[in-house]
Coordinates of C-alpha atoms in Angstrom, one line a residue:
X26 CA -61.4 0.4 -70.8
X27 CA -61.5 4.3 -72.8
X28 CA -61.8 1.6 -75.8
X29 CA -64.6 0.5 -75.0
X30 CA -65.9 3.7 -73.3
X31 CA -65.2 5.2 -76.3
X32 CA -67.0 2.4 -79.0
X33 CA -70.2 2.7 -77.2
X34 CA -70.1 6.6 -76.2
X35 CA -69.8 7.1 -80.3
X36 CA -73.2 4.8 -81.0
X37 CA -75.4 5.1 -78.3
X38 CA -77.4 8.4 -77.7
X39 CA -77.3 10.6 -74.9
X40 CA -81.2 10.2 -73.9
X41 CA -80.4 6.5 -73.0
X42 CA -79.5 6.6 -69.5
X43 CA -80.8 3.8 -67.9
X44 CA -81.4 0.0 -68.9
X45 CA -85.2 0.5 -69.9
X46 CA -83.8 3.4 -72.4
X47 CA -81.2 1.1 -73.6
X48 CA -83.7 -1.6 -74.0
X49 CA -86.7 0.6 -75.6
X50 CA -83.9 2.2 -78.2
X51 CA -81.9 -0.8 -79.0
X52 CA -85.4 -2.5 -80.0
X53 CA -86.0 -0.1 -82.5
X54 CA -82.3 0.2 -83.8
X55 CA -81.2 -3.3 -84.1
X56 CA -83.9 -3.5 -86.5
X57 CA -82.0 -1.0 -89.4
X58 CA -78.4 -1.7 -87.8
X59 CA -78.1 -5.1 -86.5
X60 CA -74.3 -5.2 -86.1
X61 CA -74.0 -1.4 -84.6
X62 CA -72.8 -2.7 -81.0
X63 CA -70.4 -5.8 -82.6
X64 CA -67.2 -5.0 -82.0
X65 CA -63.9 -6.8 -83.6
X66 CA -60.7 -8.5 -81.3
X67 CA -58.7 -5.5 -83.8
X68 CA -61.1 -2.7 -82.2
X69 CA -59.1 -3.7 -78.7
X70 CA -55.6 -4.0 -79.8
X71 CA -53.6 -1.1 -80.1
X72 CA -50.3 -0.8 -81.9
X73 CA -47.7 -2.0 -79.7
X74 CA -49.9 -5.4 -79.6
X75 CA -47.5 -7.7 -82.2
X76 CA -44.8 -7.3 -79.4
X77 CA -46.8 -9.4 -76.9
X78 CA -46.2 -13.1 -77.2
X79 CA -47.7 -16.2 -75.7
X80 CA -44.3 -16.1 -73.3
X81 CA -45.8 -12.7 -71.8
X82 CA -49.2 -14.1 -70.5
X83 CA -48.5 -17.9 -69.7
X84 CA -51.5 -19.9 -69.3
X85 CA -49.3 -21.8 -66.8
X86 CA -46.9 -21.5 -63.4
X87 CA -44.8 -23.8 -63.0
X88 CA -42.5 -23.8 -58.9
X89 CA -40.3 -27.0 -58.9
X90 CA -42.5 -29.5 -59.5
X91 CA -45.6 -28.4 -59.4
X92 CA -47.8 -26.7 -62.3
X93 CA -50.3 -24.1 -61.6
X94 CA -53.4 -22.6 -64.1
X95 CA -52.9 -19.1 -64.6
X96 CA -56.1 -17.0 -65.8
X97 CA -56.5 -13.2 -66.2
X98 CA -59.4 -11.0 -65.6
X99 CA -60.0 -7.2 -66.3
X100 CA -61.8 -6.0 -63.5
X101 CA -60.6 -2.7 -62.4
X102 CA -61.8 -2.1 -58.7
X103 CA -62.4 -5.9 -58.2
X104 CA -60.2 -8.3 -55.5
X105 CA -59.0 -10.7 -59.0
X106 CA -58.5 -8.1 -61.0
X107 CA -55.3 -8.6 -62.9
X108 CA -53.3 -12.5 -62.9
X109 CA -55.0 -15.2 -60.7
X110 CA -52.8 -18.2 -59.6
X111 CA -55.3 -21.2 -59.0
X112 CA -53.4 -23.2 -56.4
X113 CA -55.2 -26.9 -55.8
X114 CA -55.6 -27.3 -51.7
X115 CA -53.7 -30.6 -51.5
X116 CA -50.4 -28.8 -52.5
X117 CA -51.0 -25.6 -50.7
X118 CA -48.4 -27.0 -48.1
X119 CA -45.5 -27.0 -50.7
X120 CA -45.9 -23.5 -52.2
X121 CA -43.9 -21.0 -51.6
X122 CA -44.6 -17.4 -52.2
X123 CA -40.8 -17.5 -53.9
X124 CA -40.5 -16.0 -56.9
X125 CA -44.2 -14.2 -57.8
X126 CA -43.4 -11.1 -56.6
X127 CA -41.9 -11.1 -60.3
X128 CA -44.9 -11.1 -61.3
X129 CA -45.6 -12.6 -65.7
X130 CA -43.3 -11.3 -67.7
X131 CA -45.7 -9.2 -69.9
X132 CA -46.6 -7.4 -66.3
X133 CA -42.9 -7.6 -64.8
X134 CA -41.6 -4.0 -65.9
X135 CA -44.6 -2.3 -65.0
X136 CA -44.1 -3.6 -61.7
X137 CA -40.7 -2.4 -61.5
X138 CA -42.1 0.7 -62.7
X139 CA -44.2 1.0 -59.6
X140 CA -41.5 0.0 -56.9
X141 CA -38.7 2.6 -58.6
X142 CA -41.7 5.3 -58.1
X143 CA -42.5 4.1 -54.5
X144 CA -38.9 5.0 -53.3
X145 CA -39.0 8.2 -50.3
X146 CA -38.4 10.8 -52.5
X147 CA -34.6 11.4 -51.8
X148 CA -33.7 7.8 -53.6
X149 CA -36.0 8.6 -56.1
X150 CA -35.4 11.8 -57.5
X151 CA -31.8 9.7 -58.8
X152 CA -33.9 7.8 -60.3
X153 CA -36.3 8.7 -63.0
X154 CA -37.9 8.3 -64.9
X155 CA -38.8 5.2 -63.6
X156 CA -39.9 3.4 -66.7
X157 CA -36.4 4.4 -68.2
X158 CA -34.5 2.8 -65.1
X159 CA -37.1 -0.4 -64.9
X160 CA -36.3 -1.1 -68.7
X161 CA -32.6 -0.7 -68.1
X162 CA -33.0 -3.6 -65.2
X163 CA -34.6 -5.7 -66.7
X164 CA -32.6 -5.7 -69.8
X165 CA -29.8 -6.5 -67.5
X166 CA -31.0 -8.8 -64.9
X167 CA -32.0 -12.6 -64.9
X168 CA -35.3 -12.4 -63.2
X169 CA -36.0 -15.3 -60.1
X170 CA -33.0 -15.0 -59.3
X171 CA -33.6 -13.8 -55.5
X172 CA -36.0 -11.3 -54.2
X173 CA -37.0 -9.3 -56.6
X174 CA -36.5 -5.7 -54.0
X175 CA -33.5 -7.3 -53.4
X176 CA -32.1 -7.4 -57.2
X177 CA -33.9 -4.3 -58.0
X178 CA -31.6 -2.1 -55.6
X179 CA -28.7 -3.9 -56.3
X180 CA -29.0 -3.2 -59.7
X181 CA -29.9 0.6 -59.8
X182 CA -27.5 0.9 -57.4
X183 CA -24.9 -0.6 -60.1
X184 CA -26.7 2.2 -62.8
X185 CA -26.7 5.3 -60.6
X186 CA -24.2 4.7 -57.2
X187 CA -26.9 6.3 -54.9
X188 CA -27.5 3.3 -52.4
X189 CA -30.7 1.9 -52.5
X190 CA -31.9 -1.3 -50.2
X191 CA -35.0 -3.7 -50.4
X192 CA -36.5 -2.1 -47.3
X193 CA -36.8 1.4 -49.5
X194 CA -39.4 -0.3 -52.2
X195 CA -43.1 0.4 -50.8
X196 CA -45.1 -2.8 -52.4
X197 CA -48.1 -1.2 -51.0
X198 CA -47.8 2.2 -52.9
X199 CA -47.9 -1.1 -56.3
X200 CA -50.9 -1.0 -57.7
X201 CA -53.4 -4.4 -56.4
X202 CA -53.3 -4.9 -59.9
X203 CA -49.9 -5.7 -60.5
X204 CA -49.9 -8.3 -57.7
X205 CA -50.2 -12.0 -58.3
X206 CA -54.5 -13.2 -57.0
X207 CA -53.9 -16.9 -55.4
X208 CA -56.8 -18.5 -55.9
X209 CA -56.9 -22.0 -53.8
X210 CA -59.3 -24.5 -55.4
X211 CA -60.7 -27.8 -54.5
X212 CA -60.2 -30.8 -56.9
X213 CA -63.3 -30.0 -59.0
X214 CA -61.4 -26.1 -59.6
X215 CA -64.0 -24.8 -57.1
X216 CA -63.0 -21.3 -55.2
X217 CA -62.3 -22.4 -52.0
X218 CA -60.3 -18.9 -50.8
X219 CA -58.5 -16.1 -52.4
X220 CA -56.3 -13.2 -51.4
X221 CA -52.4 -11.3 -52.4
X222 CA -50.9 -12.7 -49.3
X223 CA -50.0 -16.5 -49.6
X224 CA -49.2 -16.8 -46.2
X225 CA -52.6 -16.0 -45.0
X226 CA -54.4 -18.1 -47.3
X227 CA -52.3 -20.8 -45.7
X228 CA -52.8 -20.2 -42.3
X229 CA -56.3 -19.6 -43.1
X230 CA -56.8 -23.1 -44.9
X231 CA -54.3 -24.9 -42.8
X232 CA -56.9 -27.4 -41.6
X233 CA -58.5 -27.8 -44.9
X234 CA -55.5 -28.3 -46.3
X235 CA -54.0 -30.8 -44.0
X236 CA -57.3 -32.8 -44.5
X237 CA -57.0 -32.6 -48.2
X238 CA -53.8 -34.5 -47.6
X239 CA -54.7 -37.0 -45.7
X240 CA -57.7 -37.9 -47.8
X241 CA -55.5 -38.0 -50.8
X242 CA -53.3 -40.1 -49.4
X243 CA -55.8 -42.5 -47.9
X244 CA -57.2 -42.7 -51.5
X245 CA -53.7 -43.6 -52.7
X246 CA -53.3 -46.0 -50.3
X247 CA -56.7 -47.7 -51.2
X248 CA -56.6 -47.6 -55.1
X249 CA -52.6 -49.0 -54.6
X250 CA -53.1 -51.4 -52.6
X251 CA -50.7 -50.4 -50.0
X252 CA -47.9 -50.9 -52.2
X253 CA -44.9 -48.7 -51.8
X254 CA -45.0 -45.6 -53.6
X255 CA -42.4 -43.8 -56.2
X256 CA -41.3 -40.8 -53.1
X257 CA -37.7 -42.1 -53.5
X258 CA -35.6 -44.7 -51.0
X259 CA -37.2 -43.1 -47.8
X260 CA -41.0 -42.3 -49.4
X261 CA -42.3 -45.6 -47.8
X262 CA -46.1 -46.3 -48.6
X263 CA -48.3 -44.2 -51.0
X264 CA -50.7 -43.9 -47.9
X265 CA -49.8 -43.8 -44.7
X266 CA -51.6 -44.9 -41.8
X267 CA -52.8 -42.5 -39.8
X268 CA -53.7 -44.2 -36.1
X269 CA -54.2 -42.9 -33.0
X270 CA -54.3 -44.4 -28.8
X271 CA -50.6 -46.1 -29.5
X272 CA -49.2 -46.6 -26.4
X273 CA -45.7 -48.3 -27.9
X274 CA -43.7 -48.7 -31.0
X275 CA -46.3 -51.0 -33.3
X276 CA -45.9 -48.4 -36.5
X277 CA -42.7 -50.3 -38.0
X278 CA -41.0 -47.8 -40.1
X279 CA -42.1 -44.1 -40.1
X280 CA -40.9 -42.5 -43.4
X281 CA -39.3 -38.8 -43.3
X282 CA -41.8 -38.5 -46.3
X283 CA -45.0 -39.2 -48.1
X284 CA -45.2 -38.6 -51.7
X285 CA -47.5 -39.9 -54.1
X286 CA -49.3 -37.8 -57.4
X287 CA -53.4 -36.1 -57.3
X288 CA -54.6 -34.9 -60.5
X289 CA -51.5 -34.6 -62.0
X290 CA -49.7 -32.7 -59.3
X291 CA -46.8 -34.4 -56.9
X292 CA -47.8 -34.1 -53.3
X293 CA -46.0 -34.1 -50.6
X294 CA -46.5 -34.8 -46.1
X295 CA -44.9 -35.2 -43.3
X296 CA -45.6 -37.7 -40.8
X297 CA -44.7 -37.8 -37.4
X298 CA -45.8 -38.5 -33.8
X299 CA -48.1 -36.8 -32.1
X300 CA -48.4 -35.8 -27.9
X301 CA -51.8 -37.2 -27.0
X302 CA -51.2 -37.2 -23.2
X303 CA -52.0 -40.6 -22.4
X304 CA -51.1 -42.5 -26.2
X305 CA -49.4 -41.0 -29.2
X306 CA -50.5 -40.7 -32.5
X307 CA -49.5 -40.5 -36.4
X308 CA -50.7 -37.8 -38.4
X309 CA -49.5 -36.0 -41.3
X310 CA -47.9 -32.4 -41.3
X311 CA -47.4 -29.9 -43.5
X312 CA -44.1 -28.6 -43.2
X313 CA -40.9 -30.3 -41.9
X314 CA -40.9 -27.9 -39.2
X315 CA -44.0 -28.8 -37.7
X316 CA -42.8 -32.5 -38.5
X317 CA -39.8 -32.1 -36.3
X318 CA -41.4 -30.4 -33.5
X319 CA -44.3 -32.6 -33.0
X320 CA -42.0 -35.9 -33.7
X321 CA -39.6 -34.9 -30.8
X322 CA -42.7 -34.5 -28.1
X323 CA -44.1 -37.6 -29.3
X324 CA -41.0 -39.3 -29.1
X325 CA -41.0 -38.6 -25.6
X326 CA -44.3 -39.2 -25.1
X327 CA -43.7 -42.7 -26.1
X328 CA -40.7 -43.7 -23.8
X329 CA -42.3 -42.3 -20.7
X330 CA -45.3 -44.0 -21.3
X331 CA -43.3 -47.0 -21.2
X332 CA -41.0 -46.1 -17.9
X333 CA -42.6 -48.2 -15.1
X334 CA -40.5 -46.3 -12.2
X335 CA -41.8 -42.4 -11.7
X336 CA -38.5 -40.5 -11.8
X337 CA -41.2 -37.6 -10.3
X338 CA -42.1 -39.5 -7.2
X339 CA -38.4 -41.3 -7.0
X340 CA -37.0 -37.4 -6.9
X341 CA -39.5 -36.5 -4.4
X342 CA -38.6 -38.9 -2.0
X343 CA -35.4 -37.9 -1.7
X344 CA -36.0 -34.2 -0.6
X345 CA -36.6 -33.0 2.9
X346 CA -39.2 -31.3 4.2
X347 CA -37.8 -28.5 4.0
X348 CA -36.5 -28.5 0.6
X349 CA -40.1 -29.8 -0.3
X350 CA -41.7 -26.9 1.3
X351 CA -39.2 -24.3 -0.6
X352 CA -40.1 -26.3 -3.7
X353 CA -43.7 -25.7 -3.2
X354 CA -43.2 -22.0 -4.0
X355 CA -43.3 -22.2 -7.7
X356 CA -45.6 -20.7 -11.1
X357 CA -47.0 -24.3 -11.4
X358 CA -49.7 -24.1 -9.5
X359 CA -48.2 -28.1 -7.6
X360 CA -45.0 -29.7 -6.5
X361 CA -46.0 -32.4 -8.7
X362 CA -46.3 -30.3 -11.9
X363 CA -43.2 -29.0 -11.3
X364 CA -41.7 -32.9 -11.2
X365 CA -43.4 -33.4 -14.1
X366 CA -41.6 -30.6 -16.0
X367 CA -38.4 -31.9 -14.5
X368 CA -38.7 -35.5 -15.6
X369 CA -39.9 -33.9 -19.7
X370 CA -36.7 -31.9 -19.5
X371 CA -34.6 -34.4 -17.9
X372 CA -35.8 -36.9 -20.8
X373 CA -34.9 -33.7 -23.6
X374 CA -32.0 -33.7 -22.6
X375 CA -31.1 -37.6 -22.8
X376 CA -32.6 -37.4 -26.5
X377 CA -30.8 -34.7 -28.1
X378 CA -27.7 -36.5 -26.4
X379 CA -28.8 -39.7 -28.4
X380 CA -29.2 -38.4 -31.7
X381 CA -32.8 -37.1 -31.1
X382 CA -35.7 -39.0 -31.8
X383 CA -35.8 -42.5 -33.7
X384 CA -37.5 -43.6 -36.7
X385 CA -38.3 -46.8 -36.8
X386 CA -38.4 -49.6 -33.8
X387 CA -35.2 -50.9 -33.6
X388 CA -33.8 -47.2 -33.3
X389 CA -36.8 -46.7 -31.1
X390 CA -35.9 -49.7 -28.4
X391 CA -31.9 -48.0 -28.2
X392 CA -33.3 -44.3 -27.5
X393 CA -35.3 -45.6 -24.7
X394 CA -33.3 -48.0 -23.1
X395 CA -30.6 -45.1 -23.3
X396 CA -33.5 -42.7 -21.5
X397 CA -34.4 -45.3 -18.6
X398 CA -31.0 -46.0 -18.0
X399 CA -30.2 -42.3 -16.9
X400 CA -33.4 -40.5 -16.8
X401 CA -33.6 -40.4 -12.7
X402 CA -30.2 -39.1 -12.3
X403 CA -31.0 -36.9 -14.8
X404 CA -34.2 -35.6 -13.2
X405 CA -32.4 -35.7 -9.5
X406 CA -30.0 -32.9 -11.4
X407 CA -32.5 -30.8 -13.0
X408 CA -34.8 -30.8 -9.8
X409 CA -31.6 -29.8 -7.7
X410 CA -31.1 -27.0 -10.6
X411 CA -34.2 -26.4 -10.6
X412 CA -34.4 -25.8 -6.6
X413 CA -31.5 -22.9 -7.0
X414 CA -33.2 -21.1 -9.6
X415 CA -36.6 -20.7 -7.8
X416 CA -34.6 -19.8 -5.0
X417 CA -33.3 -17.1 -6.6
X418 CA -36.6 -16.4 -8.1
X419 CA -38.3 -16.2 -5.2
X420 CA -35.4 -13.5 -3.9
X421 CA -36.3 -11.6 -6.3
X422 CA -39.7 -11.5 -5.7
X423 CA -39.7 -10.4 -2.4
X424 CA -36.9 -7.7 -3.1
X425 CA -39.7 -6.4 -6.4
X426 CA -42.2 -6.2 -3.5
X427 CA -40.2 -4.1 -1.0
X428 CA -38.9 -1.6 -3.9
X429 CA -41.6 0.8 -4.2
X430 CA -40.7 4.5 -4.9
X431 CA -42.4 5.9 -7.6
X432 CA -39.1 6.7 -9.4
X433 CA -38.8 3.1 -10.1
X434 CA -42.1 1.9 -11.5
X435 CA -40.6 2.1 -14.7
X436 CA -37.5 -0.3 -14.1
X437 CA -39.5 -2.1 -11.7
X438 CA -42.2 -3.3 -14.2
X439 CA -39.4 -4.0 -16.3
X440 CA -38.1 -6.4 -14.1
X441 CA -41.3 -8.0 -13.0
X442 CA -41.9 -8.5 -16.9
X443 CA -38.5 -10.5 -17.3
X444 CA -39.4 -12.4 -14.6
X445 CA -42.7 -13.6 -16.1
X446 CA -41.4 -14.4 -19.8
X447 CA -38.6 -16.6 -17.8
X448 CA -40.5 -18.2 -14.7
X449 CA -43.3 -19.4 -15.9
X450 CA -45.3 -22.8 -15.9
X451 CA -43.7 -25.4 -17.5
X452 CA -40.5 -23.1 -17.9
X453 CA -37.8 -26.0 -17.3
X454 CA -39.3 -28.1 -20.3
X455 CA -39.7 -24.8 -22.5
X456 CA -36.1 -23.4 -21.7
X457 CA -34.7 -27.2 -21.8
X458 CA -32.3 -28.0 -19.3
X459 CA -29.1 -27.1 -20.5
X460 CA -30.6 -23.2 -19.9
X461 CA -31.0 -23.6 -16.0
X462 CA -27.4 -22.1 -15.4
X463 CA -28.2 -19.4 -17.4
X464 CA -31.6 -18.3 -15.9
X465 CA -29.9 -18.7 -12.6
X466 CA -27.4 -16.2 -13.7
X467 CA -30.1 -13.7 -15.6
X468 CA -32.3 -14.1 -11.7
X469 CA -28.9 -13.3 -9.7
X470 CA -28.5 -10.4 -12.6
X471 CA -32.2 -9.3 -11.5
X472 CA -31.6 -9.2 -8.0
X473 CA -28.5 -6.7 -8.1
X474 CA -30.2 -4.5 -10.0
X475 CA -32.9 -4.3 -7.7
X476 CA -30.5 -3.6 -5.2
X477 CA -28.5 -1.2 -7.1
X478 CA -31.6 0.7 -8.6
X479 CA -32.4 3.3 -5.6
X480 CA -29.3 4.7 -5.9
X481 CA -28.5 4.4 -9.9
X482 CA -32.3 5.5 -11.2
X483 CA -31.5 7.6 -13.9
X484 CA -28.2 5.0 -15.1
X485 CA -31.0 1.9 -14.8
X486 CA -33.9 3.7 -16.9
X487 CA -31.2 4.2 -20.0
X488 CA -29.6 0.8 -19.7
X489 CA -33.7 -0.1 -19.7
X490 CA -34.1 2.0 -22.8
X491 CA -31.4 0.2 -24.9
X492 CA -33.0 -3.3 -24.2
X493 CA -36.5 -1.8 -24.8
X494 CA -35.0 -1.4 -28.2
X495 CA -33.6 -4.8 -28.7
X496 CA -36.6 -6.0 -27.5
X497 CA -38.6 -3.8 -30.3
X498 CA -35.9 -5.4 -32.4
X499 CA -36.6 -9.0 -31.5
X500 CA -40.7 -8.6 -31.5
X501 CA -40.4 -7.5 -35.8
X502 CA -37.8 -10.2 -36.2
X503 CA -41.0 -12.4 -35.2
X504 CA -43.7 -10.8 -37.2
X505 CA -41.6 -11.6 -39.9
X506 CA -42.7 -15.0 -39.7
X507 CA -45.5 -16.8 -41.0
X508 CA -48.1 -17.3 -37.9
X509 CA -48.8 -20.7 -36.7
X510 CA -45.7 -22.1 -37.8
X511 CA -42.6 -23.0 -35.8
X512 CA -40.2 -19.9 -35.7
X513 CA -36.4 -21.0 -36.7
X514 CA -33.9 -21.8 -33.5
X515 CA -31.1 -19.0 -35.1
X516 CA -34.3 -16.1 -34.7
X517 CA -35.5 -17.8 -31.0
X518 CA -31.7 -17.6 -29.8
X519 CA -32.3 -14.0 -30.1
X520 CA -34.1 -13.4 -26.9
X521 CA -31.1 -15.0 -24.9
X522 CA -28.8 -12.5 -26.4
X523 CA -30.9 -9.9 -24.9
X524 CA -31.0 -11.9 -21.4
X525 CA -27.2 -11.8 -21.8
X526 CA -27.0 -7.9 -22.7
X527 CA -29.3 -7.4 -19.4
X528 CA -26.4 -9.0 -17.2
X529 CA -23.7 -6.9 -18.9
X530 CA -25.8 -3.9 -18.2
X531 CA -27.1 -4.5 -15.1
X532 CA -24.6 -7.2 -13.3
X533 CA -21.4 -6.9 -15.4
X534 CA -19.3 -8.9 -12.7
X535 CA -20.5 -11.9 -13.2
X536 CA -20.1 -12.4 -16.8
X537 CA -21.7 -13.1 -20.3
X538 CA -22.3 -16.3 -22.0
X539 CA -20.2 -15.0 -25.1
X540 CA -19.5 -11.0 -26.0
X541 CA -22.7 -9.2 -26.3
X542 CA -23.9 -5.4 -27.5
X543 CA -26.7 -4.3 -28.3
X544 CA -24.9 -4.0 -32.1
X545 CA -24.2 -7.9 -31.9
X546 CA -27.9 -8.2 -31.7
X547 CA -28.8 -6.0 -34.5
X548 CA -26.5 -8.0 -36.6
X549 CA -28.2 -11.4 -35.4
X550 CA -31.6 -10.0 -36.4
X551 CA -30.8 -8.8 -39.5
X552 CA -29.1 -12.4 -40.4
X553 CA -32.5 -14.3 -39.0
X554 CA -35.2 -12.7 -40.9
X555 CA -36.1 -14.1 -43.6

């Protein structure tokens, strides 16, 4: 840009100000000098130019499989400014922000640059100057290989010996132009969306983008005439059928995958059941994630669609009125709701013991001939389980509503808060069955802290402190996550670790799943994020 500045501050005069002066003078002047304002590709290359090769500035990205168009636009100030990644819709699902925070090579040490000098001052003062140290990296590291943070402080650690971690490197102190533009296009290369963050373009597009898929493979399915596609053993057809109001197992085979090729890329979706209520349906996912979570509801969806006997109403008839009426005490809203959520947990529970759900209809018949044989004895056990803990619950309750000295609003919220996140509607489902014995214990935990808290205020408010802090600890582990997608089971099992440090606080007597502290959980969140 000072090339340029500096071209056309030499031959234009200082009277022309405005675009009517440029226009009146240029008139005149392009008349005598018709070639002042040409200017030559060597004008804008400066001396260190035969060192940058073709390598430097790729025209291309290639992730796995897939090929992306890379362009390049000088633009100071402007959202593209710098390397655009054009990122078709119908494969937004399989990319993965891996591997661009290295950014092109011909850009790479200038990012590394910029990280070294966005160290808190104390690291960085061992390390400068910066363009020194990113040279020395780079000349001495494989790049993609991991993080890029990650390899940086590991490897001016190595130089130097002053300890340096991923979390020190401030990407936001890195200039916008340094950072990778994605660029998501349609199949004609029409802008759809663009932003630095690939994670929010995704959750921004996600219907688009599922749509994309299922049109592209609707189209394969059409021009191939249904013939199976080239997605491997388990790929099944090039285009699935995507139906909807199935009410039992008519779908043959359902493939783990769906691949087929769209303008040259390979594309990739996952199909799976899907809850409707009253029917289930197929439909394509994005992520095997989402695949597994909706294919496990639909699953059950299916088989208790096709139960005959209500293990709800069987259950129900068996209980007094009295145990009805202590029943009827519960967060959802009707005894029969809180069947309901019995019977779905009761029939989790038979799945996972069977191997989970099925795949195709012969598997299918098995899993739910395995589920009807046991599913009311099943649900008489959870409701009986289920009867204890709201007992308990509803102790608790009424012991939160006669402790009322100001001292304790503190702890007491606290309380009423862990009661919410674990007593809830549709908590038995949520927590699964295996977890009543557990929330019974965390309730009876509760309760003796409620009765030990007039006399032990000052002991309860920093025991409360230190699981505030977990709790802190838990709620970033989460945030690390992309939204709208289903979090990992090794991060949710964090928040029973912090139920279990609550009884070893608070109830020590009566014991802890497995050794807890609030270190243990530190460790566990560190491990889980991604």
């Amino acid at each position: 840009d000072e090339t340029l500045f500096d071209f056309y501050d030499q031959r234009i005069p200082e009277h022309v100000v405005s675009g009517a002066h440029f226009d009146s003078w240029w008139k005149k002047k392009r008349q005598d000098e018709p070639e002042l304002l040409n200017f030559e590709q060597s004008m804008l290359i400066n001396e260190t130019a035969e060192a940058v090769t073709k390598d430097d500035y790729p025209d291309s990205w290639r992730q796995g499989k897939l090929k992306f168009r890379v362009t390049y636009q000088f633009e100071p100030g402007a959202d593209a400014d710098g390397v655009t990644v054009h990122i078709p819709l119908q494969v937004l699902n399989q990319v993965s922000a891996e591997g661009f925070d290295w950014q092109i090579p011909g850009l790479r040490e200038q990012v590394v640059t910029e990280l070294i000098r966005s160290l808190p001052k104390p690291i960085r003062r061992n390390y400068v100057p910066a363009p020194n140290f990113a040279a020395r990296f780079l000349d001495t590291t494989v790049p993609l290989q991991g993080p890029l943070t990650a390899s940086l402080a590991a490897g001016l650690q190595r130089m130097v010996g002053v300890p340096v971690q991923a979390a020190d490197f401030d990407w936001s102190k890195v200039p916008d132009h340094l950072k990778i533009t994605f660029r998501v296009v349609d199949e004609r290369r029409r802008k759809l969306a663009e932003a630095k963050d690939l994670e929010a373009l995704r959750l921004k597009l996600k219907p688009k983008t599922r749509a994309a898929i299922s049109k592209a493979f609707e189209q394969a399915a059409q021009k191939q005439g249904g013939q199976p596609g080239k997605g491997g053993a388990d790929a099944g057809p090039a285009g699935p059928e995507q139906r909807t109001g199935l009410t039992s197992w008519t779908i043959g085979t359902l493939p783990h995958t769906f691949e087929t090729r769209r303008a040259g890329q390979p594309l990739k979706a996952y199909p799976a059941l899907v809850d409707e209520g009253t029917s289930v349906a197929v439909r394509l996912f994005d992520t095997e994630a989402e695949q597994r979570s909706a294919m496990w509801a639909g699953t059950r969806r299916l088989i208790l669609l096709n139960i005959t006997s209500n293990p709800a109403k069987f259950a129900q008839s068996k209980l007094t009125n009295q145990q009805k009426l202590a029943l009827s005490s519960n967060p959802h809203g009707s005894i029969q709701s809180l069947f309901d959520d019995c019977v779905t947990a009761a029939a989790d529970r038979l799945i996972a013991a069977h191997g989970g759900p099925a795949w195709d209809e012969e598997g299918f018949k098995k899993l739910f001939d395995a589920v009807r044989a046991d599913l009311v004895d099943a649900t008489m056990k959870t409701v009986q389980q289920v009867r204890e803990v709201l007992a308990a619950w509803q102790a608790c309750e009424r012991r939160l509503k006669d402790t009322t000295s100001p001292v304790l609003l503190a702890s007491v919220a606290d309380v009423r808060e862990q009661l919410a996140r674990l007593i809830k509607p549709g908590f038995v489902t949520e927590h699964g069955a295996k977890r009543l014995p557990d929330l019974m214990r965390y309730l009876v935990a509760a309760d003796r802290r409620l009765q030990q808290m007039p006399t032990n205020a000052e002991r309860d408010r920093s025991r409360m402190a230190k699981v505030k802090e977990m709790q802190d600890e838990f709620a970033w582990l989460l945030e690390q996550f992309p939204a709208g997608r289903p979090v990992p089971q090794q991060a949710r099992e964090i928040r029973w670790m912090i139920e279990e440090l609550r009884v070893s606080y608070f109830a020590h007597a009566l014991g802890t799943a497995y050794p807890i502290s609030d270190k243990r959980i530190v460790k566990a969140v560190d491990a889980a994020a991604p």
